[in-house]
Every structure is written in C-alpha cells, then in structure tokens.
CSV table of C-alpha atoms in Angstrom, one decimal:
chain,number,residue,atom,x,y,z
A,1,MET,CA,53.5,99.3,89.7
A,2,HIS,CA,53.2,95.6,88.7
A,3,ARG,CA,54.7,96.3,85.2
A,4,VAL,CA,57.6,98.2,86.8
A,5,TRP,CA,58.3,95.2,89.0
A,6,GLN,CA,58.1,92.8,86.1
A,7,PHE,CA,60.4,95.0,84.0
A,8,SER,CA,62.9,95.2,86.9
A,9,ILE,CA,62.9,91.4,87.3
A,10,ALA,CA,63.3,90.9,83.6
A,11,ALA,CA,66.2,93.4,83.5
A,12,ILE,CA,67.9,91.6,86.4
A,13,ILE,CA,67.5,88.2,84.8
A,14,SER,CA,68.7,89.4,81.5
A,15,THR,CA,71.7,91.1,83.0
A,16,ALA,CA,72.6,88.0,85.1
A,17,THR,CA,72.2,85.7,82.0
A,18,LEU,CA,74.3,88.0,79.9
A,19,SER,CA,77.0,88.4,82.5
A,20,SER,CA,77.0,84.6,83.1
A,21,PHE,CA,77.4,84.0,79.4
A,22,THR,CA,80.2,86.7,79.2
A,23,ASP,CA,81.9,85.0,82.2
A,24,ARG,CA,81.7,81.6,80.6
A,25,ALA,CA,82.9,82.9,77.2
A,26,ALA,CA,85.8,84.6,78.9
A,27,ALA,CA,86.6,81.5,80.9
A,28,SER,CA,86.4,79.4,77.7
A,29,GLU,CA,88.7,81.9,75.9
A,30,TRP,CA,91.2,81.7,78.8
A,31,GLY,CA,91.0,77.9,78.8
A,32,CYS,CA,91.7,77.8,75.1
A,33,GLU,CA,94.7,80.1,75.6
A,34,VAL,CA,96.0,77.9,78.4
A,35,LEU,CA,95.5,74.8,76.2
A,36,LEU,CA,97.3,76.4,73.2
A,37,CYS,CA,100.2,77.6,75.4
A,38,ALA,CA,100.5,74.4,77.4
A,39,SER,CA,100.6,72.2,74.3
A,40,SER,CA,103.5,74.2,72.8
A,41,SER,CA,106.6,72.1,73.2
A,42,GLU,CA,109.3,73.5,71.0
A,43,PRO,CA,109.6,76.1,72.4
A,44,SER,CA,107.7,75.7,75.6
A,45,TRP,CA,105.2,78.3,76.8
A,46,ARG,CA,107.8,80.0,78.9
A,47,SER,CA,109.7,81.1,75.7
A,48,ILE,CA,106.5,82.6,74.2
A,49,PRO,CA,105.8,86.1,75.6
A,50,ALA,CA,102.1,86.0,74.6
A,51,CYS,CA,101.7,82.9,76.8
A,52,HIS,CA,103.0,84.5,79.9
A,53,PRO,CA,99.7,86.4,80.9
A,54,PRO,CA,97.3,83.4,80.6
A,55,MET,CA,99.8,80.9,82.2
A,56,HIS,CA,100.8,83.2,85.1
A,57,ARG,CA,97.1,83.9,85.7
A,58,LEU,CA,96.5,80.1,85.8
A,59,ILE,CA,99.4,79.5,88.2
A,60,SER,CA,98.1,82.3,90.5
A,61,ALA,CA,94.5,81.0,90.3
A,62,MET,CA,95.6,77.5,91.3
A,63,ASN,CA,96.4,78.8,94.8
A,64,SER,CA,92.9,80.1,95.2
A,65,TRP,CA,90.3,78.3,97.2
A,66,GLY,CA,87.7,76.7,95.0
A,67,PHE,CA,90.0,76.8,91.9
A,68,SER,CA,88.5,75.2,88.8
A,69,TRP,CA,90.7,74.5,85.8
A,70,PRO,CA,89.8,76.7,82.8
A,71,THR,CA,88.7,74.4,80.0
A,72,CYS,CA,88.4,74.7,76.2
A,73,PRO,CA,85.2,73.0,75.2
A,74,GLU,CA,85.9,73.8,71.5
A,75,ALA,CA,89.0,71.5,71.6
A,76,GLY,CA,87.1,68.7,73.4
A,77,THR,CA,89.5,68.7,76.3
A,78,GLY,CA,88.8,69.0,80.0
A,79,LYS,CA,91.3,69.6,82.8
A,80,PRO,CA,94.8,68.1,82.3
A,81,GLY,CA,96.1,64.9,83.7
A,82,TYR,CA,99.0,64.8,86.2
A,83,GLU,CA,101.8,62.3,86.6
A,84,ALA,CA,104.5,63.3,89.0
A,85,TYR,CA,106.9,60.4,88.3
A,86,ASP,CA,108.7,59.4,85.1
A,87,ASP,CA,109.1,55.9,84.0
A,88,CYS,CA,111.7,53.7,85.8
A,89,PRO,CA,114.8,52.8,83.9
A,90,ALA,CA,114.8,49.7,81.7
A,91,GLY,CA,115.0,46.6,84.0
A,92,TRP,CA,113.4,48.3,86.9
A,93,SER,CA,109.7,48.3,88.0
A,94,ALA,CA,107.7,51.0,89.7
A,95,ALA,CA,106.5,50.3,93.2
A,96,SER,CA,105.3,52.1,96.3
A,97,GLY,CA,107.8,52.9,99.0
A,98,PHE,CA,105.0,53.4,101.6
A,99,GLU,CA,103.5,49.9,101.7
A,100,ASN,CA,103.1,50.0,105.5
A,101,HIS,CA,101.8,53.5,105.6
A,102,GLY,CA,98.8,53.1,103.2
A,103,GLY,CA,100.6,54.8,100.3
A,104,ARG,CA,99.5,54.0,96.8
A,105,GLN,CA,101.8,56.3,94.8
A,106,GLN,CA,104.5,54.3,93.0
A,107,ASN,CA,107.4,56.6,94.0
A,108,ILE,CA,110.3,54.1,93.9
A,109,CYS,CA,111.9,51.8,91.3
A,110,VAL,CA,112.6,48.2,92.2
A,111,GLN,CA,115.0,45.7,90.7
A,112,VAL,CA,115.5,42.1,91.9
A,113,ARG,CA,119.1,41.0,91.4
A,114,ASN,CA,120.6,37.5,91.6
A,115,ILE,CA,123.7,38.0,93.9
A,116,CYS,CA,124.9,34.4,93.8
A,117,ASP,CA,127.3,33.2,91.2
A,118,SER,CA,126.7,30.1,89.1
A,119,ARG,CA,128.8,27.9,91.4
A,120,SER,CA,126.2,28.3,94.3
A,121,GLY,CA,124.1,25.5,92.8
A,122,GLY,CA,120.8,27.4,92.9
A,123,ARG,CA,120.9,28.1,96.6
A,124,THR,CA,117.9,29.9,98.0
A,125,GLY,CA,118.4,33.5,99.3
A,126,CYS,CA,120.4,34.6,96.2
A,127,GLU,CA,118.0,37.4,95.4
A,128,GLN,CA,118.5,40.9,96.5
A,129,THR,CA,115.9,43.6,96.1
A,130,VAL,CA,117.4,47.0,95.2
A,131,THR,CA,115.4,50.2,95.3
A,132,MET,CA,116.0,53.8,94.1
A,133,PRO,CA,113.8,56.9,94.1
A,134,ARG,CA,111.6,57.1,91.0
A,135,PRO,CA,112.6,60.0,88.8
A,136,LEU,CA,110.3,63.0,88.8
A,137,ARG,CA,108.9,64.3,85.5
A,138,GLN,CA,110.2,67.6,84.3
A,139,ASP,CA,106.8,68.2,82.7
A,140,PRO,CA,104.2,66.4,84.9
A,141,TYR,CA,101.0,67.9,83.5
A,142,TYR,CA,99.5,66.7,80.2
A,143,PHE,CA,96.6,67.2,77.8
A,144,ASP,CA,95.4,64.4,75.6
A,145,ILE,CA,94.3,66.1,72.3
A,146,ARG,CA,92.2,64.1,69.8
A,147,GLN,CA,93.3,64.6,66.2
A,148,HIS,CA,90.9,64.6,63.2
A,149,ASP,CA,91.8,61.0,62.4
A,150,GLY,CA,90.8,59.8,65.9
A,151,ASN,CA,94.3,59.4,67.3
A,152,VAL,CA,95.2,61.0,70.6
A,153,THR,CA,98.4,63.0,71.1
A,154,ARG,CA,99.6,63.6,74.6
A,155,HIS,CA,101.2,67.0,75.2
A,156,TRP,CA,103.3,67.3,78.4
A,157,PHE,CA,104.0,70.6,80.1
A,158,SER,CA,105.1,72.2,83.4
A,159,LEU,CA,103.7,75.1,85.4
A,160,THR,CA,107.1,76.1,86.6
A,161,ARG,CA,107.7,79.8,85.8
C-alpha cells in the first residue's frame, strides 16, 4: 500500500512538472511569436496573416484578470514599454496639463512666446505661454532588442486590429 501511495505521488509530481514545463514552453513560444510579429514594421503585423492568431490572442488576453505579458526569454526581452505620447513639435516642450490634480503624465506641449515688439523696450509681461494637446503615438508600444554588437534597436508597434 505504501509503494502504491509513493508511486501515485511520484506520478502526480511528474505530471505536474511536465505540464508546467509544457505550459512554460507554449507561453515562451507564444511570447516569441508576439515579439517577432510586433517587431515587424514594413509591413506591420496586421498585414501578415500568420501574425493574426498570436496577436489577436494577445489582445484578447490583455482584457483578462491577472494578464501577464508573454515573453521570449531566448530573445532577452521582457514585456514591452509603452509611451502614449509622441514628441512635441520643434520649439515646444512636453508638460503636464494636470499640475493641480496630481497628474504626472506630460500630455501637453508648451511654448513660451514673446508677444511684445522690439519697440516695447524690454517691458515685463511680454511672454505668453501657449499650449496644445501633445500628439498621440500611432504605435505606442515598443520592444528594445539588443543586437549582436551590443546596440539596442527600438521597434514600435500598435495593438489596434
């Protein structure tokens, strides 16, 4: 009876270990598919039919409670970064439009302009602060992929179907 019990426990542990390994291998494979598809820029993943299943699976999974981004350890990348806003135009600076509300996201572009002409003699009060909404990135997610020479290449992508 004792040997049957030991055999049963060993079988359960072996099955659990094997299924855990299989789950991790499948998750790693999925993560590598996501990385490969997301890093495709010309054309984007949306134009590659083989990329639709892993990317649509990712988009659906992101709405699940406890979602964990699938990773590709073989590529040395983790989950991607995210930057919602694009750079401000030249001559403008990024700033937060929610200073009084505890906001830290730099969601506006600011420019200080001199509104007085040269005849005003350097009068004070000649500066005007102009703001505009900061442009949103078309592709807000990114992977930083380290090349063989040590340089890092950033690949931007979107999860819009």
